[in-house]
Amino acid sequence: MKKYAIVGAGGRALGMFAKPLATELKGAAELVGVCDINPIRANILSEQSGNIPVFSDFDTMIREVKPDAVIVTTPDNLHDHYIIRALEAGCDAISEKPMTTDAEKTRAIFEAEKRTGRKVIVTFNCRFMPYVVRIKELIKEGTIGDILHVSLNWSLDTSHGADYFRRWHRQMKNSGGLLIHKSTHHFDMVNWWLDDEPETVYANGSRLFYGATREQRGRTCSTCDHTKSCDFYYDVTANSFTNSFYKEAEKHDGYFRDQCVFGEDIDIYDTMSLNVKYKKNTLLTYSLNAYSPYEGWKATFVGTKGRIEAEDSHSGPGHDEPNNTIRIYNRRNELMTLQSRKAGGAHGGGDARLRRMIFVGDVADPLGQMAGSRAGAMSLLIGAAANLSIASGERIVIEDLLKESETVRG
């Protein structure tokens, strides 16, 4: 039975990995340690996951518990640091998405894998959602022939979307922006659906809704003078978990979970659109906004033999319907409608299925759902290229980002 240690005691670490390893995966895998600079969060994670040993120093944890693999759930800008340290310590690494935040760090991870002979797994749970899997099967079966164009539009509502502007994600230096932190899920879905890699990216991005767009703002919700009039007021003490996990932990690391979504320090985009060309010449048009009245996505695939339309609602009208619909149009003016029953569980049923494949390993993988460092790179580099394109106004060549050349524009 393999042993696992976690670095980064956040909410995702607790819900996605620590608790399940202590419950549903008990007997198949063993969680042996957690490392975080914040003792309150680390201790809460430990207490809720079998009272595993807590460490404030990564090297001490590795030396004392000797894990087979390290689960990396730190803020995104630290993923590369702990992935590489895990590999150098003789461990494999399991990284939350995104694998890292830019091309330079991506190259360093590739080099560390090659040098150490250890491997990186990136946890793309969208690949395991039954609805997303059904679309993959239809494309793989050639239902609409070769895919020539994909359109993917993603909307975050003002509950989920706003939360990225309250937390550490709000600054590019921490997350790479939503085009890396959030969209890496979406780009990986498309890469996986197409079984292809991106070639060039052109993008636009703006901060139009959040950030310093109004005068009535504060530093945090708990210290703000406008709580009664602000639609985005967030009471971090209202929930026992967020109160103990974040509010009571502030004094240890100065991290505030309820920062103002209109803060002047916000520098990530909330409105984004991309054009991506793939190596097999498929074109992708993609958009993301973080202030929609409802949440969900819509995808259209146009191929040599027809068209597939799919969508998933996460909030708003239709989100509680029992089924997702897939519409297939052929060249004979016929429409076939498929109903895919929505799966229960976190992230559309993807989390539990992903954990089973990683930690138990008794699930076949005919569709290539398990993702390594190459897949991690190809998804995050679309976002990294988009950030460069927005800044420069130019088209970015993905392959150039993997070279140590300073010439990244094409």
Coordinates of C-alpha atoms in Angstrom, one line a residue, residues 211-378:
G211 CA -11.3 45.4 -9.1
A212 CA -11.3 49.2 -8.5
T213 CA -14.5 49.8 -10.4
R214 CA -16.3 51.6 -7.6
E215 CA -15.4 53.9 -4.7
Q216 CA -17.4 52.0 -2.1
R217 CA -15.0 49.4 -1.1
G218 CA -12.8 48.3 1.8
R219 CA -9.9 45.9 2.5
T220 CA -11.9 43.0 3.8
C221 CA -15.6 42.4 4.3
S222 CA -15.2 42.0 8.1
T223 CA -13.7 45.5 8.4
C224 CA -15.7 47.3 5.7
D225 CA -18.1 50.2 6.2
H226 CA -20.4 49.2 3.3
T227 CA -21.5 45.7 4.4
K228 CA -25.2 46.6 4.4
S229 CA -25.2 48.0 0.9
C230 CA -22.8 45.7 -0.9
D231 CA -24.2 42.7 -2.8
F232 CA -20.9 41.0 -2.5
Y233 CA -20.6 41.1 1.3
Y234 CA -19.2 37.8 2.5
D235 CA -19.3 36.8 6.1
V236 CA -16.4 34.4 6.7
T237 CA -17.7 33.8 10.3
A238 CA -21.1 32.6 9.2
N239 CA -20.0 29.1 8.5
S240 CA -18.2 27.1 11.2
F241 CA -15.7 25.6 8.7
T242 CA -14.6 28.9 7.1
N243 CA -14.6 30.6 10.5
S244 CA -12.2 28.0 12.0
F245 CA -10.2 27.2 8.9
Y246 CA -9.7 30.8 7.8
K247 CA -10.8 33.6 10.1
E248 CA -9.2 32.1 13.2
A249 CA -6.1 31.2 11.2
E250 CA -5.5 34.8 10.0
K251 CA -3.0 35.6 12.8
H252 CA -0.6 32.9 11.7
D253 CA 0.0 33.9 8.1
G254 CA -1.9 37.1 7.4
Y255 CA -4.2 35.5 4.8
F256 CA -7.7 37.0 4.6
R257 CA -10.4 34.9 3.0
D258 CA -12.8 37.8 2.7
Q259 CA -10.8 40.4 0.8
C260 CA -12.9 43.0 -1.1
V261 CA -13.7 42.0 -4.6
F262 CA -13.3 45.7 -5.6
G263 CA -9.8 46.0 -4.2
E264 CA -7.2 48.1 -5.9
D265 CA -4.6 45.3 -5.8
I266 CA -6.7 43.0 -8.1
D267 CA -4.8 42.6 -11.4
I268 CA -6.4 39.5 -12.9
Y269 CA -8.9 39.6 -15.7
D270 CA -12.6 38.9 -15.3
T271 CA -13.5 38.9 -19.1
M272 CA -11.5 36.8 -21.6
S273 CA -11.7 35.5 -25.1
L274 CA -9.3 33.3 -27.1
N275 CA -8.6 31.9 -30.5
V276 CA -6.5 28.7 -30.5
K277 CA -5.2 26.8 -33.5
Y278 CA -4.3 23.1 -33.0
K279 CA -1.7 21.1 -34.6
K280 CA -4.3 19.1 -36.7
N281 CA -5.7 22.5 -37.8
T282 CA -8.8 22.5 -35.6
L283 CA -9.8 26.0 -34.4
L284 CA -11.1 26.8 -30.9
T285 CA -12.9 29.9 -29.9
Y286 CA -13.2 30.2 -26.1
S287 CA -14.6 32.7 -23.7
L288 CA -14.8 33.1 -19.9
N289 CA -16.5 35.7 -17.8
A290 CA -16.7 35.7 -14.0
Y291 CA -19.9 37.8 -13.3
S292 CA -22.7 36.0 -15.0
P293 CA -26.2 35.7 -13.4
Y294 CA -25.9 31.9 -13.8
E295 CA -23.1 29.4 -14.1
G296 CA -22.4 26.8 -16.7
W297 CA -20.9 26.1 -20.1
K298 CA -21.9 25.5 -23.7
A299 CA -19.8 23.7 -26.3
T300 CA -20.3 23.2 -30.0
F301 CA -18.3 20.9 -32.2
V302 CA -18.4 21.1 -36.0
G303 CA -17.0 18.3 -38.0
T304 CA -16.8 16.9 -41.5
K305 CA -19.9 14.8 -40.9
G306 CA -22.0 17.0 -38.6
R307 CA -22.3 18.9 -35.4
I308 CA -22.5 18.2 -31.7
E309 CA -24.0 20.6 -29.2
A310 CA -23.6 20.2 -25.4
E311 CA -24.1 22.3 -22.3
D312 CA -24.1 22.0 -18.5
S313 CA -25.8 24.3 -16.1
H314 CA -24.3 24.6 -12.6
S315 CA -26.7 27.3 -11.3
G316 CA -29.8 29.2 -12.6
P317 CA -32.5 27.8 -14.8
G318 CA -32.1 24.1 -15.6
H319 CA -29.3 23.3 -13.2
D320 CA -31.4 20.9 -11.2
E321 CA -32.6 18.9 -14.2
P322 CA -31.8 15.2 -13.8
N323 CA -30.2 14.9 -17.3
N324 CA -27.8 16.6 -19.6
T325 CA -28.6 16.7 -23.3
I326 CA -26.3 16.1 -26.2
R327 CA -27.7 17.1 -29.7
I328 CA -26.1 15.5 -32.8
Y329 CA -26.9 16.9 -36.3
N330 CA -25.9 15.0 -39.4
R331 CA -25.6 16.0 -43.1
R332 CA -29.1 14.5 -43.8
N333 CA -30.8 17.2 -41.8
E334 CA -31.5 14.8 -39.0
L335 CA -31.2 15.5 -35.3
M336 CA -30.4 12.8 -32.7
T337 CA -30.8 13.7 -29.0
L338 CA -29.0 11.8 -26.2
Q339 CA -29.9 12.1 -22.5
S340 CA -27.0 11.7 -20.1
R341 CA -28.0 11.3 -16.5
K342 CA -26.2 13.8 -14.2
A343 CA -23.9 12.0 -11.8
G344 CA -23.9 12.8 -8.1
G345 CA -20.8 13.9 -6.1
A346 CA -18.3 16.7 -6.3
H347 CA -17.5 18.2 -9.8
G348 CA -20.2 16.2 -11.6
G349 CA -19.0 12.9 -10.2
G350 CA -15.5 13.5 -11.5
D351 CA -13.6 13.7 -8.2
A352 CA -14.5 10.3 -6.9
R353 CA -13.7 8.6 -10.2
L354 CA -10.4 10.4 -10.4
R355 CA -9.4 9.4 -6.9
R356 CA -10.3 5.7 -7.7
M357 CA -8.0 5.7 -10.7
I358 CA -5.1 7.4 -9.0
F359 CA -5.1 5.8 -5.6
V360 CA -6.7 2.3 -6.2
G361 CA -5.6 1.8 -9.8
D362 CA -8.2 -0.9 -10.6
V363 CA -9.9 1.1 -13.3
A364 CA -9.0 0.6 -17.0
D365 CA -8.1 3.8 -18.9
P366 CA -9.0 3.2 -22.6
L367 CA -9.8 6.9 -23.0
G368 CA -6.5 8.2 -21.6
Q369 CA -8.1 10.0 -18.6
M370 CA -5.0 9.9 -16.4
A371 CA -3.0 13.1 -17.1
G372 CA 0.7 13.5 -16.8
S373 CA 3.0 16.5 -17.0
R374 CA 2.7 16.9 -20.8
A375 CA -1.1 17.2 -20.5
G376 CA -0.6 19.6 -17.6
A377 CA 1.7 21.7 -19.7
M378 CA -0.5 21.8 -22.8

